[in-house]
C-alpha cells in the first residue's frame, strides 16, 4: 500500500500586478530588440507604437475607488535611431509642465517639434509624470504644437 497521492488539480488562475502607491514619475520601456531565428541575429523593430499624452493609471492601482482617476502626463520620450547594434539616442521633452510645446534634443542640437513629430517617433522609453497639477484635462488627439525657437 502506497501513501502516494495524485497532485492537486489546478483550476483557472489569473496573475496580476497592481501599483500600491502612485508614483510621481513612471517610465515605460519598449522592447525593440528581438532575436530573429531565421537570420540568426538580433534585430530592431521599427514599428511605430501608439501612445497617449495622458494616461489614467487608476485601474492598475490597488487602493482606488471605482470611478476614480489618477492621470499622468507624458513629459519625455527617448528614441533610438539606428539598428540593433549601433545608433544614437535623442530625447523629446515637453518644454514646461504647463506647456503643449515640445523640443527634440540630440547632443548639442535643440529644436522645436510638433506633437505629430513626437508621436511618430520610434519610442524606446516613455516618461510620464503625475498630472495632479493639471486643473483640467483636455482632449489633445488632434492638437498640433507650434513653437517658436
mmCIF file of N, CA and C in Angstrom:
data_model
loop_
_atom_site.group_PDB
_atom_site.id
_atom_site.type_symbol
_atom_site.label_atom_id
_atom_site.label_comp_id
_atom_site.label_asym_id
_atom_site.label_seq_id
_atom_site.Cartn_x
_atom_site.Cartn_y
_atom_site.Cartn_z
ATOM 1 N N UNK A 1 0.838 -1.175 0.000
ATOM 2 C CA UNK A 1 0.000 0.000 0.000
ATOM 3 C C UNK A 1 0.884 1.238 0.000
ATOM 4 N N UNK A 2 0.577 2.171 -0.863
ATOM 5 C CA UNK A 2 1.406 3.357 -1.030
ATOM 6 C C UNK A 2 0.711 4.582 -0.442
ATOM 7 N N UNK A 3 1.507 5.506 0.057
ATOM 8 C CA UNK A 3 0.962 6.771 0.556
ATOM 9 C C UNK A 3 0.922 7.832 -0.553
ATOM 10 N N UNK A 4 1.141 7.394 -1.751
ATOM 11 C CA UNK A 4 1.182 8.324 -2.867
ATOM 12 C C UNK A 4 -0.191 8.900 -3.142
ATOM 13 N N UNK A 5 -0.230 10.249 -3.330
ATOM 14 C CA UNK A 5 -1.471 10.938 -3.697
ATOM 15 C C UNK A 5 -1.246 11.670 -5.015
ATOM 16 N N UNK A 6 -2.247 11.722 -5.850
ATOM 17 C CA UNK A 6 -2.067 12.461 -7.104
ATOM 18 C C UNK A 6 -1.921 13.959 -6.804
ATOM 19 N N UNK A 7 -1.223 14.691 -7.670
ATOM 20 C CA UNK A 7 -1.092 16.137 -7.428
ATOM 21 C C UNK A 7 -2.458 16.808 -7.452
ATOM 22 N N UNK A 8 -2.615 17.895 -6.687
ATOM 23 C CA UNK A 8 -3.919 18.570 -6.666
ATOM 24 C C UNK A 8 -4.253 19.131 -8.058
ATOM 25 N N UNK A 9 -5.515 19.138 -8.354
ATOM 26 C CA UNK A 9 -5.949 19.682 -9.643
ATOM 27 C C UNK A 9 -5.930 21.201 -9.557
ATOM 28 N N UNK A 10 -5.459 21.793 -10.602
ATOM 29 C CA UNK A 10 -5.413 23.258 -10.628
ATOM 30 C C UNK A 10 -6.528 23.778 -11.514
ATOM 31 N N UNK A 11 -7.179 24.795 -11.018
ATOM 32 C CA UNK A 11 -8.241 25.430 -11.794
ATOM 33 C C UNK A 11 -7.700 26.640 -12.521
ATOM 34 N N UNK A 12 -8.567 27.354 -13.161
ATOM 35 C CA UNK A 12 -8.129 28.561 -13.873
ATOM 36 C C UNK A 12 -7.529 29.567 -12.893
ATOM 37 N N UNK A 13 -6.500 30.233 -13.315
ATOM 38 C CA UNK A 13 -5.834 31.215 -12.462
ATOM 39 C C UNK A 13 -5.561 32.482 -13.264
ATOM 40 N N UNK A 14 -5.422 33.563 -12.550
ATOM 41 C CA UNK A 14 -5.102 34.831 -13.187
ATOM 42 C C UNK A 14 -4.017 35.515 -12.383
ATOM 43 N N UNK A 15 -2.987 35.967 -13.057
ATOM 44 C CA UNK A 15 -1.909 36.685 -12.397
ATOM 45 C C UNK A 15 -2.078 38.165 -12.703
ATOM 46 N N UNK A 16 -1.893 38.984 -11.694
ATOM 47 C CA UNK A 16 -1.990 40.423 -11.939
ATOM 48 C C UNK A 16 -0.969 41.152 -11.082
ATOM 49 N N UNK A 17 -0.572 42.291 -11.582
ATOM 50 C CA UNK A 17 0.346 43.158 -10.861
ATOM 51 C C UNK A 17 -0.362 44.497 -10.716
ATOM 52 N N UNK A 18 -0.366 45.024 -9.512
ATOM 53 C CA UNK A 18 -1.016 46.308 -9.277
ATOM 54 C C UNK A 18 -0.029 47.274 -8.626
ATOM 55 N N UNK A 19 -0.313 48.544 -8.766
ATOM 56 C CA UNK A 19 0.508 49.594 -8.184
ATOM 57 C C UNK A 19 -0.037 49.886 -6.798
ATOM 58 N N UNK A 20 0.811 49.786 -5.772
ATOM 59 C CA UNK A 20 0.325 50.008 -4.410
ATOM 60 C C UNK A 20 0.366 51.482 -4.012
ATOM 61 N N UNK A 21 1.286 52.234 -4.629
ATOM 62 C CA UNK A 21 1.384 53.665 -4.326
ATOM 63 C C UNK A 21 1.690 54.388 -5.629
ATOM 64 N N UNK A 22 0.857 55.352 -5.984
ATOM 65 C CA UNK A 22 1.025 56.048 -7.262
ATOM 66 C C UNK A 22 2.346 56.805 -7.292
ATOM 67 N N UNK A 23 3.143 56.605 -8.311
ATOM 68 C CA UNK A 23 4.433 57.289 -8.405
ATOM 69 C C UNK A 23 4.276 58.717 -8.935
ATOM 70 N N UNK A 24 5.282 59.538 -8.701
ATOM 71 C CA UNK A 24 5.299 60.884 -9.276
ATOM 72 C C UNK A 24 5.779 60.814 -10.721
ATOM 73 N N UNK A 25 6.560 59.785 -11.017
ATOM 74 C CA UNK A 25 7.100 59.608 -12.358
ATOM 75 C C UNK A 25 7.028 58.121 -12.704
ATOM 76 N N UNK A 26 6.643 57.809 -13.943
ATOM 77 C CA UNK A 26 6.530 56.420 -14.365
ATOM 78 C C UNK A 26 7.193 56.272 -15.731
ATOM 79 N N UNK A 27 8.114 55.317 -15.848
ATOM 80 C CA UNK A 27 8.833 55.081 -17.098
ATOM 81 C C UNK A 27 8.392 53.757 -17.705
ATOM 82 N N UNK A 28 8.161 53.774 -18.995
ATOM 83 C CA UNK A 28 7.806 52.572 -19.731
ATOM 84 C C UNK A 28 8.898 52.305 -20.765
ATOM 85 N N UNK A 29 9.462 51.116 -20.717
ATOM 86 C CA UNK A 29 10.495 50.718 -21.670
ATOM 87 C C UNK A 29 9.841 49.873 -22.753
ATOM 88 N N UNK A 30 10.084 50.220 -23.988
ATOM 89 C CA UNK A 30 9.531 49.471 -25.112
ATOM 90 C C UNK A 30 10.651 48.610 -25.686
ATOM 91 N N UNK A 31 10.469 47.321 -25.597
ATOM 92 C CA UNK A 31 11.495 46.382 -26.061
ATOM 93 C C UNK A 31 11.489 46.346 -27.587
ATOM 94 N N UNK A 32 12.493 46.911 -28.189
ATOM 95 C CA UNK A 32 12.568 46.990 -29.649
ATOM 96 C C UNK A 32 13.514 45.952 -30.249
ATOM 97 N N UNK A 33 14.374 45.348 -29.445
ATOM 98 C CA UNK A 33 15.302 44.334 -29.959
ATOM 99 C C UNK A 33 14.696 42.949 -29.748
ATOM 100 N N UNK A 34 14.859 42.118 -30.762
ATOM 101 C CA UNK A 34 14.404 40.734 -30.640
ATOM 102 C C UNK A 34 15.311 39.840 -31.473
ATOM 103 N N UNK A 35 15.286 38.578 -31.153
ATOM 104 C CA UNK A 35 16.120 37.610 -31.869
ATOM 105 C C UNK A 35 15.346 37.076 -33.066
ATOM 106 N N UNK A 36 15.918 37.210 -34.243
ATOM 107 C CA UNK A 36 15.331 36.685 -35.469
ATOM 108 C C UNK A 36 16.016 35.347 -35.750
ATOM 109 N N UNK A 37 15.308 34.262 -35.502
ATOM 110 C CA UNK A 37 15.893 32.924 -35.651
ATOM 111 C C UNK A 37 16.267 32.629 -37.106
ATOM 112 N N UNK A 38 15.475 33.128 -38.046
ATOM 113 C CA UNK A 38 15.767 32.868 -39.462
ATOM 114 C C UNK A 38 17.081 33.528 -39.875
ATOM 115 N N UNK A 39 17.331 34.727 -39.362
ATOM 116 C CA UNK A 39 18.573 35.436 -39.699
ATOM 117 C C UNK A 39 19.682 35.126 -38.704
ATOM 118 N N UNK A 40 19.346 34.464 -37.601
ATOM 119 C CA UNK A 40 20.295 34.119 -36.544
ATOM 120 C C UNK A 40 21.025 35.358 -36.001
ATOM 121 N N UNK A 41 20.230 36.408 -35.708
ATOM 122 C CA UNK A 41 20.817 37.637 -35.155
ATOM 123 C C UNK A 41 19.749 38.489 -34.467
ATOM 124 N N UNK A 42 20.227 39.448 -33.712
ATOM 125 C CA UNK A 42 19.342 40.406 -33.074
ATOM 126 C C UNK A 42 18.906 41.435 -34.118
ATOM 127 N N UNK A 43 17.646 41.829 -34.049
ATOM 128 C CA UNK A 43 17.073 42.781 -34.981
ATOM 129 C C UNK A 43 16.312 43.835 -34.184
ATOM 130 N N UNK A 44 16.250 45.039 -34.718
ATOM 131 C CA UNK A 44 15.483 46.103 -34.068
ATOM 132 C C UNK A 44 14.156 46.274 -34.804
ATOM 133 N N UNK A 45 13.080 46.335 -34.052
ATOM 134 C CA UNK A 45 11.763 46.589 -34.627
ATOM 135 C C UNK A 45 11.608 48.084 -34.842
ATOM 136 N N UNK A 46 11.188 48.469 -36.026
ATOM 137 C CA UNK A 46 10.974 49.884 -36.349
ATOM 138 C C UNK A 46 9.494 50.254 -36.274
ATOM 139 N N UNK A 47 8.690 49.344 -35.755
ATOM 140 C CA UNK A 47 7.248 49.570 -35.691
ATOM 141 C C UNK A 47 6.923 50.782 -34.819
ATOM 142 N N UNK A 48 6.020 51.618 -35.292
ATOM 143 C CA UNK A 48 5.567 52.765 -34.517
ATOM 144 C C UNK A 48 4.604 52.253 -33.440
ATOM 145 N N UNK A 49 4.839 52.663 -32.210
ATOM 146 C CA UNK A 49 3.994 52.272 -31.077
ATOM 147 C C UNK A 49 3.119 53.469 -30.714
ATOM 148 N N UNK A 50 1.815 53.279 -30.727
ATOM 149 C CA UNK A 50 0.900 54.365 -30.368
ATOM 150 C C UNK A 50 0.945 54.578 -28.856
ATOM 151 N N UNK A 51 1.011 55.838 -28.446
ATOM 152 C CA UNK A 51 0.997 56.169 -27.026
ATOM 153 C C UNK A 51 0.190 57.443 -26.840
ATOM 154 N N UNK A 52 -0.345 57.599 -25.645
ATOM 155 C CA UNK A 52 -1.196 58.749 -25.332
ATOM 156 C C UNK A 52 -0.411 59.805 -24.588
ATOM 157 N N UNK A 53 -0.859 61.023 -24.731
ATOM 158 C CA UNK A 53 -0.241 62.116 -23.992
ATOM 159 C C UNK A 53 -0.642 62.072 -22.523
ATOM 160 N N UNK A 54 -1.835 61.567 -22.273
ATOM 161 C CA UNK A 54 -2.331 61.467 -20.895
ATOM 162 C C UNK A 54 -2.843 60.046 -20.684
ATOM 163 N N UNK A 55 -2.419 59.425 -19.577
ATOM 164 C CA UNK A 55 -2.895 58.083 -19.236
ATOM 165 C C UNK A 55 -3.526 58.115 -17.853
ATOM 166 N N UNK A 56 -4.434 57.187 -17.616
ATOM 167 C CA UNK A 56 -5.072 57.046 -16.307
ATOM 168 C C UNK A 56 -4.609 55.720 -15.722
ATOM 169 N N UNK A 57 -3.859 55.774 -14.615
ATOM 170 C CA UNK A 57 -3.331 54.537 -14.017
ATOM 171 C C UNK A 57 -4.231 53.985 -12.917
ATOM 172 N N UNK A 58 -5.347 54.664 -12.620
ATOM 173 C CA UNK A 58 -6.235 54.220 -11.539
ATOM 174 C C UNK A 58 -6.679 52.763 -11.673
ATOM 175 N N UNK A 59 -7.023 52.287 -12.879
ATOM 176 C CA UNK A 59 -7.446 50.880 -12.983
ATOM 177 C C UNK A 59 -6.362 49.881 -12.582
ATOM 178 N N UNK A 60 -5.104 50.336 -12.512
ATOM 179 C CA UNK A 60 -3.984 49.448 -12.190
ATOM 180 C C UNK A 60 -3.468 49.661 -10.771
ATOM 181 N N UNK A 61 -4.173 50.482 -9.993
ATOM 182 C CA UNK A 61 -3.765 50.778 -8.619
ATOM 183 C C UNK A 61 -4.575 49.944 -7.634
ATOM 184 N N UNK A 62 -3.915 49.517 -6.576
ATOM 185 C CA UNK A 62 -4.548 48.636 -5.597
ATOM 186 C C UNK A 62 -5.579 49.358 -4.734
ATOM 187 N N UNK A 63 -5.346 50.617 -4.425
ATOM 188 C CA UNK A 63 -6.203 51.289 -3.445
ATOM 189 C C UNK A 63 -6.918 52.485 -4.046
ATOM 190 N N UNK A 64 -7.703 52.263 -5.075
ATOM 191 C CA UNK A 64 -8.510 53.340 -5.642
ATOM 192 C C UNK A 64 -9.959 52.907 -5.657
ATOM 193 N N UNK A 65 -10.832 53.863 -5.545
ATOM 194 C CA UNK A 65 -12.253 53.531 -5.589
ATOM 195 C C UNK A 65 -12.720 53.512 -7.041
ATOM 196 N N UNK A 66 -13.749 52.741 -7.287
ATOM 197 C CA UNK A 66 -14.286 52.608 -8.637
ATOM 198 C C UNK A 66 -14.714 53.986 -9.151
ATOM 199 N N UNK A 67 -14.309 54.294 -10.362
ATOM 200 C CA UNK A 67 -14.672 55.573 -10.956
ATOM 201 C C UNK A 67 -13.660 56.688 -10.707
ATOM 202 N N UNK A 68 -12.688 56.445 -9.825
ATOM 203 C CA UNK A 68 -11.685 57.483 -9.571
ATOM 204 C C UNK A 68 -10.635 57.450 -10.683
ATOM 205 N N UNK A 69 -9.830 58.496 -10.754
ATOM 206 C CA UNK A 69 -8.803 58.543 -11.789
ATOM 207 C C UNK A 69 -7.497 59.067 -11.212
ATOM 208 N N UNK A 70 -6.407 58.648 -11.809
ATOM 209 C CA UNK A 70 -5.055 59.108 -11.458
ATOM 210 C C UNK A 70 -4.338 59.347 -12.775
ATOM 211 N N UNK A 71 -4.383 60.588 -13.234
ATOM 212 C CA UNK A 71 -3.818 60.902 -14.538
ATOM 213 C C UNK A 71 -2.329 61.182 -14.468
ATOM 214 N N UNK A 72 -1.652 60.743 -15.513
ATOM 215 C CA UNK A 72 -0.230 61.031 -15.683
ATOM 216 C C UNK A 72 -0.065 61.618 -17.078
ATOM 217 N N UNK A 73 0.843 62.578 -17.203
ATOM 218 C CA UNK A 73 1.042 63.284 -18.466
ATOM 219 C C UNK A 73 2.419 62.952 -19.028
ATOM 220 N N UNK A 74 2.453 62.667 -20.319
ATOM 221 C CA UNK A 74 3.706 62.373 -20.991
ATOM 222 C C UNK A 74 4.577 63.620 -20.991
ATOM 223 N N UNK A 75 5.813 63.478 -20.486
ATOM 224 C CA UNK A 75 6.725 64.615 -20.401
ATOM 225 C C UNK A 75 7.979 64.417 -21.252
ATOM 226 N N UNK A 76 8.415 63.175 -21.443
ATOM 227 C CA UNK A 76 9.639 62.919 -22.216
ATOM 228 C C UNK A 76 9.531 61.598 -22.962
ATOM 229 N N UNK A 77 10.259 61.533 -24.053
ATOM 230 C CA UNK A 77 10.375 60.309 -24.836
ATOM 231 C C UNK A 77 11.831 60.158 -25.230
ATOM 232 N N UNK A 78 12.358 58.966 -25.074
ATOM 233 C CA UNK A 78 13.697 58.656 -25.552
ATOM 234 C C UNK A 78 13.514 57.813 -26.812
ATOM 235 N N UNK A 79 14.226 58.182 -27.863
ATOM 236 C CA UNK A 79 14.142 57.460 -29.129
ATOM 237 C C UNK A 79 15.539 56.974 -29.506
ATOM 238 N N UNK A 80 15.611 55.744 -30.000
ATOM 239 C CA UNK A 80 16.872 55.214 -30.510
ATOM 240 C C UNK A 80 16.798 55.213 -32.027
ATOM 241 N N UNK A 81 17.737 55.898 -32.641
ATOM 242 C CA UNK A 81 17.819 55.924 -34.096
ATOM 243 C C UNK A 81 18.995 55.047 -34.505
ATOM 244 N N UNK A 82 18.725 54.045 -35.283
ATOM 245 C CA UNK A 82 19.783 53.128 -35.700
ATOM 246 C C UNK A 82 19.264 51.713 -35.778
ATOM 247 N N UNK A 83 20.185 50.749 -35.690
ATOM 248 C CA UNK A 83 19.788 49.345 -35.768
ATOM 249 C C UNK A 83 19.986 48.671 -34.410
ATOM 250 N N UNK A 84 19.927 47.355 -34.390
ATOM 251 C CA UNK A 84 20.026 46.621 -33.124
ATOM 252 C C UNK A 84 21.419 46.656 -32.516
ATOM 253 N N UNK A 85 22.418 47.060 -33.283
ATOM 254 C CA UNK A 85 23.796 47.008 -32.801
ATOM 255 C C UNK A 85 24.468 48.361 -32.651
ATOM 256 N N UNK A 86 23.919 49.381 -33.265
ATOM 257 C CA UNK A 86 24.529 50.714 -33.189
ATOM 258 C C UNK A 86 23.470 51.769 -33.457
ATOM 259 N N UNK A 87 23.730 52.978 -33.003
ATOM 260 C CA UNK A 87 22.786 54.048 -33.261
ATOM 261 C C UNK A 87 23.017 55.225 -32.347
ATOM 262 N N UNK A 88 22.009 56.038 -32.222
ATOM 263 C CA UNK A 88 22.096 57.293 -31.476
ATOM 264 C C UNK A 88 20.774 57.523 -30.744
ATOM 265 N N UNK A 89 20.855 58.010 -29.517
ATOM 266 C CA UNK A 89 19.661 58.320 -28.738
ATOM 267 C C UNK A 89 19.361 59.803 -28.807
ATOM 268 N N UNK A 90 18.078 60.146 -28.952
ATOM 269 C CA UNK A 90 17.634 61.535 -28.878
ATOM 270 C C UNK A 90 16.483 61.588 -27.871
ATOM 271 N N UNK A 91 16.248 62.770 -27.337
ATOM 272 C CA UNK A 91 15.172 62.943 -26.351
ATOM 273 C C UNK A 91 14.192 63.992 -26.841
ATOM 274 N N UNK A 92 12.917 63.676 -26.700
ATOM 275 C CA UNK A 92 11.863 64.646 -26.918
ATOM 276 C C UNK A 92 11.398 65.071 -25.524
ATOM 277 N N UNK A 93 11.199 66.358 -25.330
ATOM 278 C CA UNK A 93 10.840 66.846 -23.992
ATOM 279 C C UNK A 93 9.813 67.966 -24.111
ATOM 280 N N UNK A 94 8.786 67.862 -23.280
ATOM 281 C CA UNK A 94 7.832 68.962 -23.164
ATOM 282 C C UNK A 94 8.587 70.116 -22.511
ATOM 283 N N UNK A 95 8.411 71.334 -23.000
ATOM 284 C CA UNK A 95 9.197 72.461 -22.517
ATOM 285 C C UNK A 95 8.941 72.741 -21.039
ATOM 286 N N UNK A 96 7.684 72.828 -20.655
ATOM 287 C CA UNK A 96 7.305 73.038 -19.251
ATOM 288 C C UNK A 96 6.102 72.176 -18.947
ATOM 289 N N UNK A 97 5.845 71.960 -17.695
ATOM 290 C CA UNK A 97 4.681 71.156 -17.319
ATOM 291 C C UNK A 97 3.394 71.719 -17.896
ATOM 292 N N UNK A 98 3.272 73.035 -17.896
ATOM 293 C CA UNK A 98 2.031 73.660 -18.353
ATOM 294 C C UNK A 98 2.017 73.885 -19.862
ATOM 295 N N UNK A 99 3.052 73.453 -20.551
ATOM 296 C CA UNK A 99 3.183 73.733 -21.975
ATOM 297 C C UNK A 99 2.732 72.554 -22.824
ATOM 298 N N UNK A 100 2.282 72.881 -24.022
ATOM 299 C CA UNK A 100 1.964 71.853 -25.011
ATOM 300 C C UNK A 100 2.999 71.846 -26.123
ATOM 301 N N UNK A 101 4.116 72.531 -25.905
ATOM 302 C CA UNK A 101 5.174 72.606 -26.912
ATOM 303 C C UNK A 101 6.300 71.640 -26.559
ATOM 304 N N UNK A 102 6.894 71.076 -27.596
ATOM 305 C CA UNK A 102 7.926 70.060 -27.447
ATOM 306 C C UNK A 102 9.220 70.497 -28.120
ATOM 307 N N UNK A 103 10.334 69.962 -27.613
ATOM 308 C CA UNK A 103 11.638 70.132 -28.242
ATOM 309 C C UNK A 103 12.256 68.752 -28.428
ATOM 310 N N UNK A 104 13.197 68.663 -29.363
ATOM 311 C CA UNK A 104 13.979 67.445 -29.528
ATOM 312 C C UNK A 104 15.430 67.825 -29.259
ATOM 313 N N UNK A 105 16.112 66.985 -28.467
ATOM 314 C CA UNK A 105 17.497 67.240 -28.077
ATOM 315 C C UNK A 105 18.360 66.094 -28.602
ATOM 316 N N UNK A 106 19.370 66.440 -29.395
ATOM 317 C CA UNK A 106 20.303 65.467 -29.924
ATOM 318 C C UNK A 106 21.703 66.050 -29.753
ATOM 319 N N UNK A 107 22.441 65.518 -28.787
ATOM 320 C CA UNK A 107 23.762 66.049 -28.441
ATOM 321 C C UNK A 107 23.634 67.541 -28.133
ATOM 322 N N UNK A 108 24.259 68.395 -28.946
ATOM 323 C CA UNK A 108 24.191 69.832 -28.656
ATOM 324 C C UNK A 108 23.180 70.559 -29.537
ATOM 325 N N UNK A 109 22.353 69.813 -30.248
ATOM 326 C CA UNK A 109 21.341 70.416 -31.116
ATOM 327 C C UNK A 109 19.965 70.325 -30.450
ATOM 328 N N UNK A 110 19.288 71.468 -30.346
ATOM 329 C CA UNK A 110 17.949 71.532 -29.759
ATOM 330 C C UNK A 110 17.044 72.267 -30.738
ATOM 331 N N UNK A 111 15.869 71.701 -31.027
ATOM 332 C CA UNK A 111 14.930 72.396 -31.917
ATOM 333 C C UNK A 111 13.501 72.077 -31.506
ATOM 334 N N UNK A 112 12.594 72.988 -31.858
ATOM 335 C CA UNK A 112 11.174 72.816 -31.574
ATOM 336 C C UNK A 112 10.585 71.798 -32.545
ATOM 337 N N UNK A 113 9.658 70.973 -32.046
ATOM 338 C CA UNK A 113 8.977 69.981 -32.882
ATOM 339 C C UNK A 113 7.491 69.984 -32.544
ATOM 340 N N UNK A 114 6.695 69.472 -33.448
ATOM 341 C CA UNK A 114 5.246 69.377 -33.220
ATOM 342 C C UNK A 114 4.907 68.073 -32.507
ATOM 343 N N UNK A 115 3.717 68.022 -31.938
ATOM 344 C CA UNK A 115 3.229 66.796 -31.300
ATOM 345 C C UNK A 115 3.160 65.676 -32.335
ATOM 346 N N UNK A 116 2.806 66.000 -33.574
ATOM 347 C CA UNK A 116 2.762 64.975 -34.626
ATOM 348 C C UNK A 116 4.117 64.306 -34.807
ATOM 349 N N UNK A 117 5.184 65.092 -34.794
ATOM 350 C CA UNK A 117 6.526 64.516 -34.930
ATOM 351 C C UNK A 117 6.871 63.666 -33.712
ATOM 352 N N UNK A 118 6.489 64.124 -32.537
ATOM 353 C CA UNK A 118 6.765 63.376 -31.301
ATOM 354 C C UNK A 118 6.068 62.023 -31.350
ATOM 355 N N UNK A 119 4.811 62.009 -31.720
ATOM 356 C CA UNK A 119 4.067 60.744 -31.690
ATOM 357 C C UNK A 119 4.457 59.789 -32.813
ATOM 358 N N UNK A 120 5.185 60.279 -33.829
ATOM 359 C CA UNK A 120 5.690 59.402 -34.891
ATOM 360 C C UNK A 120 7.077 58.850 -34.574
ATOM 361 N N UNK A 121 7.635 59.231 -33.434
ATOM 362 C CA UNK A 121 8.977 58.764 -33.076
ATOM 363 C C UNK A 121 8.967 57.261 -32.790
ATOM 364 N N UNK A 122 10.120 56.639 -32.927
ATOM 365 C CA UNK A 122 10.264 55.222 -32.561
ATOM 366 C C UNK A 122 10.616 55.176 -31.081
ATOM 367 N N UNK A 123 9.614 55.377 -30.256
ATOM 368 C CA UNK A 123 9.820 55.493 -28.809
ATOM 369 C C UNK A 123 10.512 54.259 -28.248
ATOM 370 N N UNK A 124 11.507 54.512 -27.421
ATOM 371 C CA UNK A 124 12.254 53.472 -26.715
ATOM 372 C C UNK A 124 11.876 53.523 -25.235
ATOM 373 N N UNK A 125 11.678 54.739 -24.731
ATOM 374 C CA UNK A 125 11.199 54.934 -23.359
ATOM 375 C C UNK A 125 10.189 56.069 -23.354
ATOM 376 N N UNK A 126 9.140 55.898 -22.553
ATOM 377 C CA UNK A 126 8.129 56.925 -22.342
ATOM 378 C C UNK A 126 8.173 57.311 -20.873
ATOM 379 N N UNK A 127 8.263 58.596 -20.579
ATOM 380 C CA UNK A 127 8.332 59.061 -19.193
ATOM 381 C C UNK A 127 7.107 59.929 -18.914
ATOM 382 N N UNK A 128 6.283 59.450 -17.990
ATOM 383 C CA UNK A 128 5.067 60.152 -17.587
ATOM 384 C C UNK A 128 5.262 60.719 -16.195
ATOM 385 N N UNK A 129 4.650 61.864 -15.930
ATOM 386 C CA UNK A 129 4.676 62.468 -14.600
ATOM 387 C C UNK A 129 3.249 62.623 -14.112
ATOM 388 N N UNK A 130 3.086 62.548 -12.792
ATOM 389 C CA UNK A 130 1.759 62.686 -12.195
ATOM 390 C C UNK A 130 1.135 63.991 -12.644
ATOM 391 N N UNK A 131 -0.116 63.925 -13.047
ATOM 392 C CA UNK A 131 -0.794 65.102 -13.593
ATOM 393 C C UNK A 131 -1.747 65.725 -12.585
ATOM 394 N N UNK A 132 -1.503 65.532 -11.313
ATOM 395 C CA UNK A 132 -2.391 66.091 -10.300
ATOM 396 C C UNK A 132 -2.380 67.609 -10.349
ATOM 397 N N UNK A 133 -1.328 68.184 -10.927
ATOM 398 C CA UNK A 133 -1.219 69.624 -11.059
ATOM 399 C C UNK A 133 -2.087 70.164 -12.185
ATOM 400 N N UNK A 134 -2.607 69.286 -13.054
ATOM 401 C CA UNK A 134 -3.456 69.754 -14.148
ATOM 402 C C UNK A 134 -4.834 70.098 -13.602
ATOM 403 N N UNK A 135 -5.262 71.309 -13.818
ATOM 404 C CA UNK A 135 -6.587 71.696 -13.357
ATOM 405 C C UNK A 135 -7.675 71.046 -14.178
ATOM 406 N N UNK A 136 -7.431 70.941 -15.440
ATOM 407 C CA UNK A 136 -8.452 70.411 -16.328
ATOM 408 C C UNK A 136 -7.772 69.644 -17.449
ATOM 409 N N UNK A 137 -8.184 68.425 -17.681
ATOM 410 C CA UNK A 137 -7.607 67.647 -18.775
ATOM 411 C C UNK A 137 -8.365 67.969 -20.051
ATOM 412 N N UNK A 138 -7.629 68.150 -21.129
ATOM 413 C CA UNK A 138 -8.288 68.442 -22.396
ATOM 414 C C UNK A 138 -7.934 67.378 -23.420
ATOM 415 N N UNK A 139 -8.797 67.225 -24.363
ATOM 416 C CA UNK A 139 -8.541 66.271 -25.427
ATOM 417 C C UNK A 139 -7.456 66.834 -26.330
ATOM 418 N N UNK A 140 -6.413 66.036 -26.555
ATOM 419 C CA UNK A 140 -5.294 66.526 -27.343
ATOM 420 C C UNK A 140 -5.054 65.633 -28.555
ATOM 421 N N UNK A 141 -6.059 64.909 -28.978
ATOM 422 C CA UNK A 141 -5.830 63.932 -30.034
ATOM 423 C C UNK A 141 -5.467 64.585 -31.357
ATOM 424 N N UNK A 142 -6.001 65.752 -31.650
ATOM 425 C CA UNK A 142 -5.670 66.383 -32.921
ATOM 426 C C UNK A 142 -4.903 67.684 -32.743
ATOM 427 N N UNK A 143 -4.411 67.910 -31.553
ATOM 428 C CA UNK A 143 -3.719 69.165 -31.260
ATOM 429 C C UNK A 143 -2.311 69.152 -31.834
ATOM 430 N N UNK A 144 -1.953 70.191 -32.548
ATOM 431 C CA UNK A 144 -0.585 70.343 -33.040
ATOM 432 C C UNK A 144 0.078 71.468 -32.282
ATOM 433 N N UNK A 145 1.319 71.298 -31.970
ATOM 434 C CA UNK A 145 2.057 72.307 -31.223
ATOM 435 C C UNK A 145 2.891 73.144 -32.177
ATOM 436 N N UNK A 146 2.690 74.422 -32.122
ATOM 437 C CA UNK A 146 3.501 75.327 -32.938
ATOM 438 C C UNK A 146 4.367 76.140 -31.987
ATOM 439 N N UNK A 147 5.616 75.839 -31.936
ATOM 440 C CA UNK A 147 6.552 76.510 -31.049
ATOM 441 C C UNK A 147 7.483 77.381 -31.875
ATOM 442 N N UNK A 148 7.921 78.422 -31.263
ATOM 443 C CA UNK A 148 8.944 79.233 -31.918
ATOM 444 C C UNK A 148 10.271 78.965 -31.251
ATOM 445 N N UNK A 149 11.337 79.057 -32.030
ATOM 446 C CA UNK A 149 12.655 78.762 -31.457
ATOM 447 C C UNK A 149 13.253 79.937 -30.745
#
